[in-house]
mmCIF file of C-alpha atoms in Angstrom:
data_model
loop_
_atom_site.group_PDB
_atom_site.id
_atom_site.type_symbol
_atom_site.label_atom_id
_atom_site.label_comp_id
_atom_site.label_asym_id
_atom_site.label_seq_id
_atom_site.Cartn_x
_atom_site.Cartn_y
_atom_site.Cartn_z
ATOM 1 C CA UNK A 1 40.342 -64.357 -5.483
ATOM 2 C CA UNK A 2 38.309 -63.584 -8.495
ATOM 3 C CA UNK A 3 38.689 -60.207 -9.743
ATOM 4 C CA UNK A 4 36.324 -57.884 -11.836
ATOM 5 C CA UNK A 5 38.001 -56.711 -14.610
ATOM 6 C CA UNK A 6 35.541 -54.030 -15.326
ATOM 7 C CA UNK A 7 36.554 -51.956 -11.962
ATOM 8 C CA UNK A 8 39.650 -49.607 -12.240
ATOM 9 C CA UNK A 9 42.618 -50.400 -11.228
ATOM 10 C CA UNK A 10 44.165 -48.707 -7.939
ATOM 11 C CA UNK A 11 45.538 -45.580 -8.449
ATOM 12 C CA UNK A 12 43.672 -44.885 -11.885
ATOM 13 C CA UNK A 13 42.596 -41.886 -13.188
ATOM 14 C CA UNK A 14 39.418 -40.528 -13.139
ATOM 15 C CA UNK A 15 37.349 -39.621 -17.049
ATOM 16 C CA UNK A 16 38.637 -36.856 -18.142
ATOM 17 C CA UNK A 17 35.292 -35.423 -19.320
ATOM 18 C CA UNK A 18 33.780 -36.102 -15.750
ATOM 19 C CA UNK A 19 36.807 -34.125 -14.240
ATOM 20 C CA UNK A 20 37.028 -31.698 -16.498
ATOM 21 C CA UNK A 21 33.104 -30.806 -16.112
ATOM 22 C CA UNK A 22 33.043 -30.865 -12.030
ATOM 23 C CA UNK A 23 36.110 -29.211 -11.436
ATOM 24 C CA UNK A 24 35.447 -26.348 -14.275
ATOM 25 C CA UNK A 25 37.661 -23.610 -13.290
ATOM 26 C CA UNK A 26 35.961 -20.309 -12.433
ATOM 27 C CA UNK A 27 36.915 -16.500 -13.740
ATOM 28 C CA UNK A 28 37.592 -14.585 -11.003
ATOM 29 C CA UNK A 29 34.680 -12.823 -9.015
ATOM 30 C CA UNK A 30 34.183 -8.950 -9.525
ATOM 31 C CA UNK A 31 36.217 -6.838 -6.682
ATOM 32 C CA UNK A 32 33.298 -5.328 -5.594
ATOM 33 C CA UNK A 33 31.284 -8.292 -6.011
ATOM 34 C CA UNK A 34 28.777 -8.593 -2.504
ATOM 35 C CA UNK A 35 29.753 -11.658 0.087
ATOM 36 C CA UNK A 36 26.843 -13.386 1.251
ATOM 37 C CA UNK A 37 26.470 -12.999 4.989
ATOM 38 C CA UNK A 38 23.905 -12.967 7.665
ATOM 39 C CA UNK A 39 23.410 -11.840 11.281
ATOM 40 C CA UNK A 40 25.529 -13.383 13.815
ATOM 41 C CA UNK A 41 23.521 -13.280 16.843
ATOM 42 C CA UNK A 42 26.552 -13.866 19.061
ATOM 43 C CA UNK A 43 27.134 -9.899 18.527
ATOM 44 C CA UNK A 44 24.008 -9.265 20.739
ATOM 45 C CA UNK A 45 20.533 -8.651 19.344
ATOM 46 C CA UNK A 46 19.946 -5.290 17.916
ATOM 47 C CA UNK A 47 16.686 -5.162 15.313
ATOM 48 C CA UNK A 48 17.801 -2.310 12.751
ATOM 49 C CA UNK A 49 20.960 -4.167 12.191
ATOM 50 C CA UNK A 50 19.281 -7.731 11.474
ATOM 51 C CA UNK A 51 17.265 -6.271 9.343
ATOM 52 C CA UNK A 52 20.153 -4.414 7.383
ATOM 53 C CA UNK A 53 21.806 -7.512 7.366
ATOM 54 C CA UNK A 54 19.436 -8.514 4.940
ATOM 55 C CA UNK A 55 21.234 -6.883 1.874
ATOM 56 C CA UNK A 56 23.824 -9.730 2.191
ATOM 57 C CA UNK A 57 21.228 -12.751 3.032
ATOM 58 C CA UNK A 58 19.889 -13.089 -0.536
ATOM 59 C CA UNK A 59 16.766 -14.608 -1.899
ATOM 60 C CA UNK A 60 13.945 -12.353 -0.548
ATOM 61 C CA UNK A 61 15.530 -10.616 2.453
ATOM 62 C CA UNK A 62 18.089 -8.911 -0.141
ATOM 63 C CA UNK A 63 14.698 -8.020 -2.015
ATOM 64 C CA UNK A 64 13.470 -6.423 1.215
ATOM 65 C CA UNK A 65 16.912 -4.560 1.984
ATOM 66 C CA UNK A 66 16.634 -3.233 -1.805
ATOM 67 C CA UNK A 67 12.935 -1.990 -1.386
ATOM 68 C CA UNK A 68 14.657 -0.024 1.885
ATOM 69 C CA UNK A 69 16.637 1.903 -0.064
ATOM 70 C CA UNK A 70 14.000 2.509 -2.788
ATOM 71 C CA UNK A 71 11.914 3.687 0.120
ATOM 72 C CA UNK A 72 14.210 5.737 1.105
ATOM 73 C CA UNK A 73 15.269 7.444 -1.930
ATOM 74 C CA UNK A 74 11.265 8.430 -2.231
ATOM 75 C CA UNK A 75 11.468 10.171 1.205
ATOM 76 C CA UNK A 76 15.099 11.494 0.639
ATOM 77 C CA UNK A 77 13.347 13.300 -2.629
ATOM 78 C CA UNK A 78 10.524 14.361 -0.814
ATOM 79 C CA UNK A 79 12.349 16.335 1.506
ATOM 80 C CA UNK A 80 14.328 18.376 -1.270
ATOM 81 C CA UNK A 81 12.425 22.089 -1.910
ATOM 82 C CA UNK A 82 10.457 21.768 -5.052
ATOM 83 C CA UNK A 83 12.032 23.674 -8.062
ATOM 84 C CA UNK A 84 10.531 27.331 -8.392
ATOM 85 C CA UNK A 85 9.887 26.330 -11.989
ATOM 86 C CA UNK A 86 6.722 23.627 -10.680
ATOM 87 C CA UNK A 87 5.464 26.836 -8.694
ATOM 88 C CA UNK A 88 2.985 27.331 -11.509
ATOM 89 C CA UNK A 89 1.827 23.710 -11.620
ATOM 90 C CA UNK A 90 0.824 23.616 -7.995
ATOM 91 C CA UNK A 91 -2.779 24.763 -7.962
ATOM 92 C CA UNK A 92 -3.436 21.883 -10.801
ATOM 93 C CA UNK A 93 -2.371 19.616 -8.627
ATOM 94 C CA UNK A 94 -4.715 18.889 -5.660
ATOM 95 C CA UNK A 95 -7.764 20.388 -5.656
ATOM 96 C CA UNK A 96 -7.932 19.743 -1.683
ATOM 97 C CA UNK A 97 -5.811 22.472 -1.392
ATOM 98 C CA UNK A 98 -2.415 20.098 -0.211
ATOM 99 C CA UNK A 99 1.312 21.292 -0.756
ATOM 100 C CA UNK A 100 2.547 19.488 -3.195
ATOM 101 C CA UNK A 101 6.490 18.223 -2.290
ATOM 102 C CA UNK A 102 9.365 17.091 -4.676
ATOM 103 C CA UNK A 103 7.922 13.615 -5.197
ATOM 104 C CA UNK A 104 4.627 12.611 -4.513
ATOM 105 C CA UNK A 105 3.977 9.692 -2.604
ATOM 106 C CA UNK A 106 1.148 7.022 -4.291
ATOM 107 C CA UNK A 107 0.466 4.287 -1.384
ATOM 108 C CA UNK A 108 -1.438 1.457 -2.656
ATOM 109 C CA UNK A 109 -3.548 -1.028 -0.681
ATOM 110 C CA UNK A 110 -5.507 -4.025 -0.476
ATOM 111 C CA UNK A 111 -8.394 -4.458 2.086
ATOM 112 C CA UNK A 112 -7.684 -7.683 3.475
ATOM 113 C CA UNK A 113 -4.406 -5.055 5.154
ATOM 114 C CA UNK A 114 -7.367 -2.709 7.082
ATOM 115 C CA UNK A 115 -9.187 -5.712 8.565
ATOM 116 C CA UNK A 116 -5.717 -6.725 9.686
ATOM 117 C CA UNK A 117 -3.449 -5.055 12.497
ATOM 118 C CA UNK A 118 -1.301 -3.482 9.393
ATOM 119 C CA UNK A 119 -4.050 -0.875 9.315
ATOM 120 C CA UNK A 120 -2.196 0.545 12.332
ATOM 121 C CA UNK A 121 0.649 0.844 10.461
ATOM 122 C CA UNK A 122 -0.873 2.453 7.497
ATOM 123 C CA UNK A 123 -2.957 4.695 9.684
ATOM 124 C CA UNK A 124 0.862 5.964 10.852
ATOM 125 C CA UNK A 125 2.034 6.721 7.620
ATOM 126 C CA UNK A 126 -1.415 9.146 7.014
ATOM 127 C CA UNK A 127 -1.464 10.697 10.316
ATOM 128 C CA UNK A 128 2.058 12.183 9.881
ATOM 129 C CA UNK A 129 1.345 13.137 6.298
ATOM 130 C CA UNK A 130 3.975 10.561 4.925
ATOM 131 C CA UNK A 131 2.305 9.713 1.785
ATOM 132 C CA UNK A 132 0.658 12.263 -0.963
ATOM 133 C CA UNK A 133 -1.818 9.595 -2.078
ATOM 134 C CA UNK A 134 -3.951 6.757 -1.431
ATOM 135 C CA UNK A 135 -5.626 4.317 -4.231
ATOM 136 C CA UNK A 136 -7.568 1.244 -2.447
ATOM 137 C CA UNK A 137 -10.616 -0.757 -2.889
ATOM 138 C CA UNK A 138 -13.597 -0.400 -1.279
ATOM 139 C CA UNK A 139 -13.099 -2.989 1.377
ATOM 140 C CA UNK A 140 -9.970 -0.802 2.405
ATOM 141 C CA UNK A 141 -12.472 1.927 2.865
ATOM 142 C CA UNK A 142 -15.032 0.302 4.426
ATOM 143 C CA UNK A 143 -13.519 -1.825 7.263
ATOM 144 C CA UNK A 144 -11.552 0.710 8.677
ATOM 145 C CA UNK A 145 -14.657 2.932 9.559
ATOM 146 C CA UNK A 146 -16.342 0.154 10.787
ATOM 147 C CA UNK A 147 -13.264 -0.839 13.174
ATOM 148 C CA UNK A 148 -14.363 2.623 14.811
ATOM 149 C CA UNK A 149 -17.246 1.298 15.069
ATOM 150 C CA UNK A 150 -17.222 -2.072 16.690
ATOM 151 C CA UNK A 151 -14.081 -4.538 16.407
ATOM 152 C CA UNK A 152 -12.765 -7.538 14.448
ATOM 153 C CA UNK A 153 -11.183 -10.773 15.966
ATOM 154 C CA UNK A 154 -8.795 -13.510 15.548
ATOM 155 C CA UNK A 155 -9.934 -16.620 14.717
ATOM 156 C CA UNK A 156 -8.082 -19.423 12.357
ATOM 157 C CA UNK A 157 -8.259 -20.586 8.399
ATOM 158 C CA UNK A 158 -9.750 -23.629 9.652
ATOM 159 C CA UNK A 159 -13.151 -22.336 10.642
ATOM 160 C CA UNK A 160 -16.224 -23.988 9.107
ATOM 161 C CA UNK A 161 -17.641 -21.799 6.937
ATOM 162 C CA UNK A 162 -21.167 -22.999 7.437
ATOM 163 C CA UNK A 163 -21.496 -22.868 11.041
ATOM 164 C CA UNK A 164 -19.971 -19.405 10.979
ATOM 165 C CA UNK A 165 -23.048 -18.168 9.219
ATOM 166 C CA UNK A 166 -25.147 -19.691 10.837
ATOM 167 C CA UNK A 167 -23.663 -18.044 13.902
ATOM 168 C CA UNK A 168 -23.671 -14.354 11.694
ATOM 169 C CA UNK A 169 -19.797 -14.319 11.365
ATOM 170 C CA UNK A 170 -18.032 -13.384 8.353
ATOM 171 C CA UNK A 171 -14.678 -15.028 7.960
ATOM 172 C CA UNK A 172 -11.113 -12.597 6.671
ATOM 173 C CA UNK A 173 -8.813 -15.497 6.218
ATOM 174 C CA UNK A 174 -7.771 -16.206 9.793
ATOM 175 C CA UNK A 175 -9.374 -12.809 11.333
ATOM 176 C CA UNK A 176 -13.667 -13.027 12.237
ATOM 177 C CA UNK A 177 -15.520 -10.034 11.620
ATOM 178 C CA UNK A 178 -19.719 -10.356 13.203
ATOM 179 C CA UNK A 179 -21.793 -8.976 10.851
ATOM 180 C CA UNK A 180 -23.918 -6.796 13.367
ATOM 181 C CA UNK A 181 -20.595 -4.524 12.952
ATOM 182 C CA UNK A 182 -21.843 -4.126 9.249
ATOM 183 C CA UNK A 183 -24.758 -3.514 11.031
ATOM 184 C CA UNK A 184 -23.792 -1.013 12.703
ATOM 185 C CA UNK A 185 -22.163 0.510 9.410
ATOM 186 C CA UNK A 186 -25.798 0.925 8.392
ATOM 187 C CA UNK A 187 -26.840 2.878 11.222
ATOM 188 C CA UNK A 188 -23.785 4.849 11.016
ATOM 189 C CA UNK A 189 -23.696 5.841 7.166
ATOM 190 C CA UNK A 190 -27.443 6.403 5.954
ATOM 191 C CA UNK A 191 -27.936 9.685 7.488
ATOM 192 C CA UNK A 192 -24.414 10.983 5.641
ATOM 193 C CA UNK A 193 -25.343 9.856 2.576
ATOM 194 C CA UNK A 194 -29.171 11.584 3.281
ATOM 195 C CA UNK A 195 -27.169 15.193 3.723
ATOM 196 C CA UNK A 196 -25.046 14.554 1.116
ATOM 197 C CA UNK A 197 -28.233 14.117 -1.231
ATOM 198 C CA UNK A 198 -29.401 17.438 0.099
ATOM 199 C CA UNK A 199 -26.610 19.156 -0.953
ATOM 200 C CA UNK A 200 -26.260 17.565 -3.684
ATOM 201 C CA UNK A 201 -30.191 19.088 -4.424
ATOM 202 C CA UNK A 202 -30.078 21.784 -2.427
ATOM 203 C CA UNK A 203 -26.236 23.109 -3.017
ATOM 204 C CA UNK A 204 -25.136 21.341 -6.554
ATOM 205 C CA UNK A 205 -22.924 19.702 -4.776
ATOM 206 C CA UNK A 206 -20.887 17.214 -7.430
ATOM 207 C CA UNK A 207 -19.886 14.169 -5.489
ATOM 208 C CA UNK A 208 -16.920 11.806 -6.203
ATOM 209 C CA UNK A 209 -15.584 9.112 -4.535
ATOM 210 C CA UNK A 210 -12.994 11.083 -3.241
ATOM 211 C CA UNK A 211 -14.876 13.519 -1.990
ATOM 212 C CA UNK A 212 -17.715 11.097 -0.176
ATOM 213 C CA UNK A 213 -14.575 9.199 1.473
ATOM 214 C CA UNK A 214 -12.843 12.555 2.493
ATOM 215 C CA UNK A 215 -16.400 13.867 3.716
ATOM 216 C CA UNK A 216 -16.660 10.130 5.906
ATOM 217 C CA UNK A 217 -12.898 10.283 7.321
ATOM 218 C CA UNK A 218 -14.665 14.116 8.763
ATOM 219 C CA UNK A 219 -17.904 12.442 9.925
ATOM 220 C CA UNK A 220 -15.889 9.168 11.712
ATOM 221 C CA UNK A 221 -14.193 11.982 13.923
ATOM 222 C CA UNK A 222 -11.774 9.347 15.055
ATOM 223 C CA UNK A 223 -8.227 9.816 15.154
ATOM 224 C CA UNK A 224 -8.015 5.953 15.095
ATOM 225 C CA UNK A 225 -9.176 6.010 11.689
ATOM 226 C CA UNK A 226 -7.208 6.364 8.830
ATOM 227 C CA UNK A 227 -9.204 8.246 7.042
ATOM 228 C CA UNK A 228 -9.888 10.813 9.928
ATOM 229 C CA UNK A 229 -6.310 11.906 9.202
ATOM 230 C CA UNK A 230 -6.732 11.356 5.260
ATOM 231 C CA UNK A 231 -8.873 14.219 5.736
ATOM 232 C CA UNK A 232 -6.984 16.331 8.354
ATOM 233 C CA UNK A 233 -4.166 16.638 6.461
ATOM 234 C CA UNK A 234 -5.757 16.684 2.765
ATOM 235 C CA UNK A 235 -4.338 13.596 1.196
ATOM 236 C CA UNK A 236 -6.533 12.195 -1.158
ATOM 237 C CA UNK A 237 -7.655 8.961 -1.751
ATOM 238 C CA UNK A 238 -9.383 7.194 -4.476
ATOM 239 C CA UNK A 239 -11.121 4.246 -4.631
ATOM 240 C CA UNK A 240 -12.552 3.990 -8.430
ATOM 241 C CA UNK A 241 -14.826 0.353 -7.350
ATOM 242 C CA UNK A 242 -16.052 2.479 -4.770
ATOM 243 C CA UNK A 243 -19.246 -0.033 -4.868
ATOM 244 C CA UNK A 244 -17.648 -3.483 -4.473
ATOM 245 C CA UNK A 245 -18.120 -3.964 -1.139
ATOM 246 C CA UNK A 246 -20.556 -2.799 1.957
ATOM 247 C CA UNK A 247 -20.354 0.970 0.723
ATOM 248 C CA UNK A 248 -21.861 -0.362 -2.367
ATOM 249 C CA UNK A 249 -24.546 -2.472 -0.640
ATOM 250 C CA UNK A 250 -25.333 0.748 1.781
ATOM 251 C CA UNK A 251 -25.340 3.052 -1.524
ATOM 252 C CA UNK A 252 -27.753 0.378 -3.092
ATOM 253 C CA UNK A 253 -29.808 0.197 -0.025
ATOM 254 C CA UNK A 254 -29.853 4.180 -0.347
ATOM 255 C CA UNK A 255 -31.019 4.043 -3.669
ATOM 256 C CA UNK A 256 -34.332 3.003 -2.945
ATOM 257 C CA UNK A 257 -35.004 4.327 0.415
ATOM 258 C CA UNK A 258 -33.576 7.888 -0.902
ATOM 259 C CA UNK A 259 -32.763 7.763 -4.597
ATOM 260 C CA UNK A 260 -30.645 10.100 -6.581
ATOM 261 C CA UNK A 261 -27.345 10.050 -5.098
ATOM 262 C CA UNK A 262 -24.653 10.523 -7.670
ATOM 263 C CA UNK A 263 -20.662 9.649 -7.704
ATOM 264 C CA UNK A 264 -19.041 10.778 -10.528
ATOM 265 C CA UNK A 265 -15.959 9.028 -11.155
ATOM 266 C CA UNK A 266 -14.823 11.013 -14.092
ATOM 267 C CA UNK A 267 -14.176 13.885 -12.237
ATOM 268 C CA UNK A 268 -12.124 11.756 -9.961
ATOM 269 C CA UNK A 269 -9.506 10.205 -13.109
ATOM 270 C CA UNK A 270 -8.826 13.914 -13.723
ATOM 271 C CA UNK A 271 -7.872 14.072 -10.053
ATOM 272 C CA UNK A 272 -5.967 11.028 -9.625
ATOM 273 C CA UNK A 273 -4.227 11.497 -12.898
ATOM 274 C CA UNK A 274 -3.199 15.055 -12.158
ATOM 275 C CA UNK A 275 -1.433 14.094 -8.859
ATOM 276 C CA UNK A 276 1.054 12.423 -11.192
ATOM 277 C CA UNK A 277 0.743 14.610 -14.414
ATOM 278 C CA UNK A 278 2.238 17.941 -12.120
ATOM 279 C CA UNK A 279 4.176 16.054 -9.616
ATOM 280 C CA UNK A 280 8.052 16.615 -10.162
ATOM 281 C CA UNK A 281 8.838 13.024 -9.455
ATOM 282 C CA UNK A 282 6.430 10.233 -8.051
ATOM 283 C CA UNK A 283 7.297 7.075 -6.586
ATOM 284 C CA UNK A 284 4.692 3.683 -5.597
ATOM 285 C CA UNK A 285 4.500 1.787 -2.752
ATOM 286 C CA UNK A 286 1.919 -1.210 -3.765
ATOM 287 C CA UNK A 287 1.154 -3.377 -1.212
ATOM 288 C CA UNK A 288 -1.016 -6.357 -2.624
ATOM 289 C CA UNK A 289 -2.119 -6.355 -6.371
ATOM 290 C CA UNK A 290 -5.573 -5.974 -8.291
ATOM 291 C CA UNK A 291 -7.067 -3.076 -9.064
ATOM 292 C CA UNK A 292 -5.341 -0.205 -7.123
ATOM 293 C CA UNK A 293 -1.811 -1.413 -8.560
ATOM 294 C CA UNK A 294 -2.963 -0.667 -11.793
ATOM 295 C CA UNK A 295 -4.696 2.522 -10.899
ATOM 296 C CA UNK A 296 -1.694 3.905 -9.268
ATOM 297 C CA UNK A 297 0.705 2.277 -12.112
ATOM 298 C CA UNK A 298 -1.803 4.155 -14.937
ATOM 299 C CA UNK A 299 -1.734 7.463 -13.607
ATOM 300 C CA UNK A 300 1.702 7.193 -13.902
ATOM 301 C CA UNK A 301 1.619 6.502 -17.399
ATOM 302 C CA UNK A 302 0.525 9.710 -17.703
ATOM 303 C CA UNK A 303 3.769 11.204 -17.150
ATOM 304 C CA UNK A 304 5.944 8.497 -18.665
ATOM 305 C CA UNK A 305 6.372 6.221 -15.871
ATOM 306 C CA UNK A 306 6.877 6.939 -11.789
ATOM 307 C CA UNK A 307 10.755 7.476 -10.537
ATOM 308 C CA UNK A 308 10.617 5.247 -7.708
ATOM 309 C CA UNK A 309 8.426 1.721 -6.706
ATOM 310 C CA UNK A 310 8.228 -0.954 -4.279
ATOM 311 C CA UNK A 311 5.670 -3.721 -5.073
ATOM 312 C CA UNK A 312 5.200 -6.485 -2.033
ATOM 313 C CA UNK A 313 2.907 -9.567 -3.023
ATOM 314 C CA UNK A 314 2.727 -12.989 -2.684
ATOM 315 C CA UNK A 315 1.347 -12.909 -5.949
ATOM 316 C CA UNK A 316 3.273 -14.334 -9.462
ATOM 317 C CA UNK A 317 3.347 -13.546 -13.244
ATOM 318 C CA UNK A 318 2.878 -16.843 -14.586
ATOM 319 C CA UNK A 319 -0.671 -16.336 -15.119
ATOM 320 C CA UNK A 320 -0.444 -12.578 -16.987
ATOM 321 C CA UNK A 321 -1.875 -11.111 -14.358
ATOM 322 C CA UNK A 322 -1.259 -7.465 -13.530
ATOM 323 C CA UNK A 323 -1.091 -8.077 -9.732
ATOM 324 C CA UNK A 324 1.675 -10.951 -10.261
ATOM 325 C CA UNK A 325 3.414 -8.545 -13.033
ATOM 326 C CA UNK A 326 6.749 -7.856 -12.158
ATOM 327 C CA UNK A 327 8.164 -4.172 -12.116
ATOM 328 C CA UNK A 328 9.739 -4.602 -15.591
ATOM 329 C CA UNK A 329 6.310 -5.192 -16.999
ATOM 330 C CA UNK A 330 5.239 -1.624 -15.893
ATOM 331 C CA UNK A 331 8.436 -0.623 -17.493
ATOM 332 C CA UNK A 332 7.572 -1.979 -20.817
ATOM 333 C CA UNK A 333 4.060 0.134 -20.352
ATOM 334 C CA UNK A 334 5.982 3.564 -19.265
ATOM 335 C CA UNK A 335 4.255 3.178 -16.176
ATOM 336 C CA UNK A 336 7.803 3.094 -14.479
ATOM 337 C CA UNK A 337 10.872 5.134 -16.041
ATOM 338 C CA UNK A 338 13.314 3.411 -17.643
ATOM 339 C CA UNK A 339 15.992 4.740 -15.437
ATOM 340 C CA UNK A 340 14.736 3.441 -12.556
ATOM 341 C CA UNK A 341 15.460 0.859 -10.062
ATOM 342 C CA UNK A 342 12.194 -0.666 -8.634
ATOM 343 C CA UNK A 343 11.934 -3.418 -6.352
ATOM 344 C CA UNK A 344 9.704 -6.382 -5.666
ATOM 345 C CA UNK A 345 9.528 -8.378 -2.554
ATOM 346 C CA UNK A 346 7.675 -11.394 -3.116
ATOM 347 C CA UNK A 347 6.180 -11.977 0.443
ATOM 348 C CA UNK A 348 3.495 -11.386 2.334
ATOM 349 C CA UNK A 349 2.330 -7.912 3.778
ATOM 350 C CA UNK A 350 1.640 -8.231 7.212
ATOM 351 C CA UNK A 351 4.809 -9.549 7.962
ATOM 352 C CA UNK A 352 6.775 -7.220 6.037
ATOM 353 C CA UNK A 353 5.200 -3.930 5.966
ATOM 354 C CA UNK A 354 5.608 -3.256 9.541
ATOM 355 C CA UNK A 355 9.692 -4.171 9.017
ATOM 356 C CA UNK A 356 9.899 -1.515 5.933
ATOM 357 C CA UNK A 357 8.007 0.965 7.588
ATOM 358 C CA UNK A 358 10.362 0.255 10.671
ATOM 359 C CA UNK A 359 13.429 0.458 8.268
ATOM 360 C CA UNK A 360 12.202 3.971 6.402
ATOM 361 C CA UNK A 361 9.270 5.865 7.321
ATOM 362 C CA UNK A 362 9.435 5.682 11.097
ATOM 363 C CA UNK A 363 13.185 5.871 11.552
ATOM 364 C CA UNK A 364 13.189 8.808 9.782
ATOM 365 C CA UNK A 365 10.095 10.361 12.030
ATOM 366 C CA UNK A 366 11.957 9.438 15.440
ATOM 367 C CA UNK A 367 14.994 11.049 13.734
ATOM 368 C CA UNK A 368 13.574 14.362 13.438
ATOM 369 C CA UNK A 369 11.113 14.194 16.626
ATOM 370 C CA UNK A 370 14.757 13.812 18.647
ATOM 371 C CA UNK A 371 16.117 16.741 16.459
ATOM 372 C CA UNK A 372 13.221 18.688 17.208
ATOM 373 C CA UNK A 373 13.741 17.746 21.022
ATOM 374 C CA UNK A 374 17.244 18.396 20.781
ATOM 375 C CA UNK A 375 16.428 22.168 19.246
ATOM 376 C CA UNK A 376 13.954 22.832 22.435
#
């Protein structure tokens, strides 16, 4: 039998440098160091503890678990009294005339998350006066007063986008909104904007965005509108591209059938900026990037960065984008403090905004409905 006298001989010993590099000895772990674990289904199937089992899965869902307990240190802080010594800082802070609490709440959104069922969610957080202030674009404006209005539907990503106009059907990803609800809209908003030109004339009334959106969520009169309760329970909200979108197409229609409608969104930076200037502590909950994450993240420049944030996005950095940026970049800014510990979950909101509101917002609200139930 011929034998290769290139192969090792039974009972040989392996290279040293390939043992010595795959069997590299390892310092010992940290005490406290965190075992990665997940949910054993086998111990029955109860919701809040999957999703605190999260902390333990890594990747993402221990991203998630940590924006829970940023989340929750913002409405922990919230509940404290505010110090007698911001007493005299209160009337600066919101002209609408809300009480100001020991961190105010900025809750930033997209508008792709109002044509979607997440403006349920969202429309939670304002009607129990959860947040202190709302940044979005005009599109998160917009399609939640026309949802009063007339509805939008599920279709698919697939769709043809050429035989949907054809048909009148405007396409949201996967959701179909007709445009007679736009329509509609129209019908709806042109005699508001004609008595707000009258007292603009008539009265010197100076409008702002603010103020026209706040004066719409009282016109809507629905309490399935999120800005119905925006407006009920004076939180403001600010929407500086006020004009990218149908508002801004009805405004331009406006112009010529009625012109001389002003927005003046100076007097609305002041406002925004002042909810952060006066607050004791602030924290961010961005949902989505653009421009409302900056707005938000800016006005909290203005008092050397927010306490607390929470950024969700699909979006990524690579690119130098703001809505990508990672919380560190704010950092670098002093649009976050230093000190802080903000969180991003890189995923995609209308999966995981209902699960953090689930895991913060709402458990606290049952909690204190049953305490309130219990003191009856």
């Amino acid at each position: 039998m011929e034998v290769n006298s290139s192969s090792p001989p039974n009972g040989g010993v392996a290279p040293s440098g390939a043992e010595s590099a795959v069997l590299l000895k390892s310092a010992p772990m940290p005490a406290d160091a965190t075992v990665i674990r997940g949910y054993d289904f086998s111990d029955g199937l109860n919701y809040h503890k999957l999703l605190q089992s999260f902390s333990t899965v890594g990747f993402q869902a221990t991203n998630f678990a940590l924006a829970v307990e940023e989340i929750n240190k913002m409405i922990a802080k919230r509940k404290e009294p505010l110090p007698a010594d911001k007493a005299e800082d209160i009337h600066k802070l919101n002209p609408c005339g809300r009480a100001p609490s020991n961190c105010t709440i900025f809750l930033g959104y997209t508008s792709n998350l109002i044509s979607a069922g997440t403006r349920e969610n969202i429309r939670f957080l304002v009607q129990n006066n959860m947040v202190d202030c709302i940044v979005t674009t005009a599109g998160g404006i917009e399609e939640d007063f026309v949802k009063c209005l007339a509805p939008t539907y599920l279709g698919n990503f697939h769709m043809c986008g050429r035989e949907l106009r054809e048909r009148g059907i405007n396409r949201i990803g996967n959701l179909l909104a007709p445009n007679t609800n736009y329509c509609l809209f129209e019908d709806w908003i042109m005699p508001i904007f004609d008595q707000m030109l009258r007292e603009q004339e008539e009265e010197g009334t100076r409008w702002t965005p603010s103020k026209m959106i706040a004066r719409l969520g009282k016109e809507i009169d629905n309490p399935e509108s999120i800005y119905y309760w925006a407006y009920k329970n004076n939180i403001p909200v600010f929407s500086p591209a006020l004009t990218d979108g149908s508002l801004g197409d009805m405004l331009y229609f406006h112009s010529y059938r009625k012109p001389g409608l002003v927005l003046d969104i100076i007097e609305d930076i002041r406002r925004l900026n002042s909810q952060a200037v006066y607050a004791h502590h602030t924290g961010m909950i961005i949902l989505g990037g653009g421009l409302m994450k900056h707005h938000i993240a800016n006005a909290n420049l203005m008092r050397n960065g927010a306490d607390y944030a929470v950024y969700v996005s699909t979006a990524e950095e690579f690119d130098g984008s703001d809505s990508g940026a990672r919380p560190d970049e704010a950092v670098s800014w002093g649009k976050i403090r230093k000190e802080a510990t903000p969180v991003k979950v890189h995923g995609e909101n209308t999966i995981l905004l209902p699960l953090l509101i689930a895991e913060t917002f709402a458990r606290h609200h049952l909690a204190k409905e049953q305490l309130n139930i219990g003191e009856s």
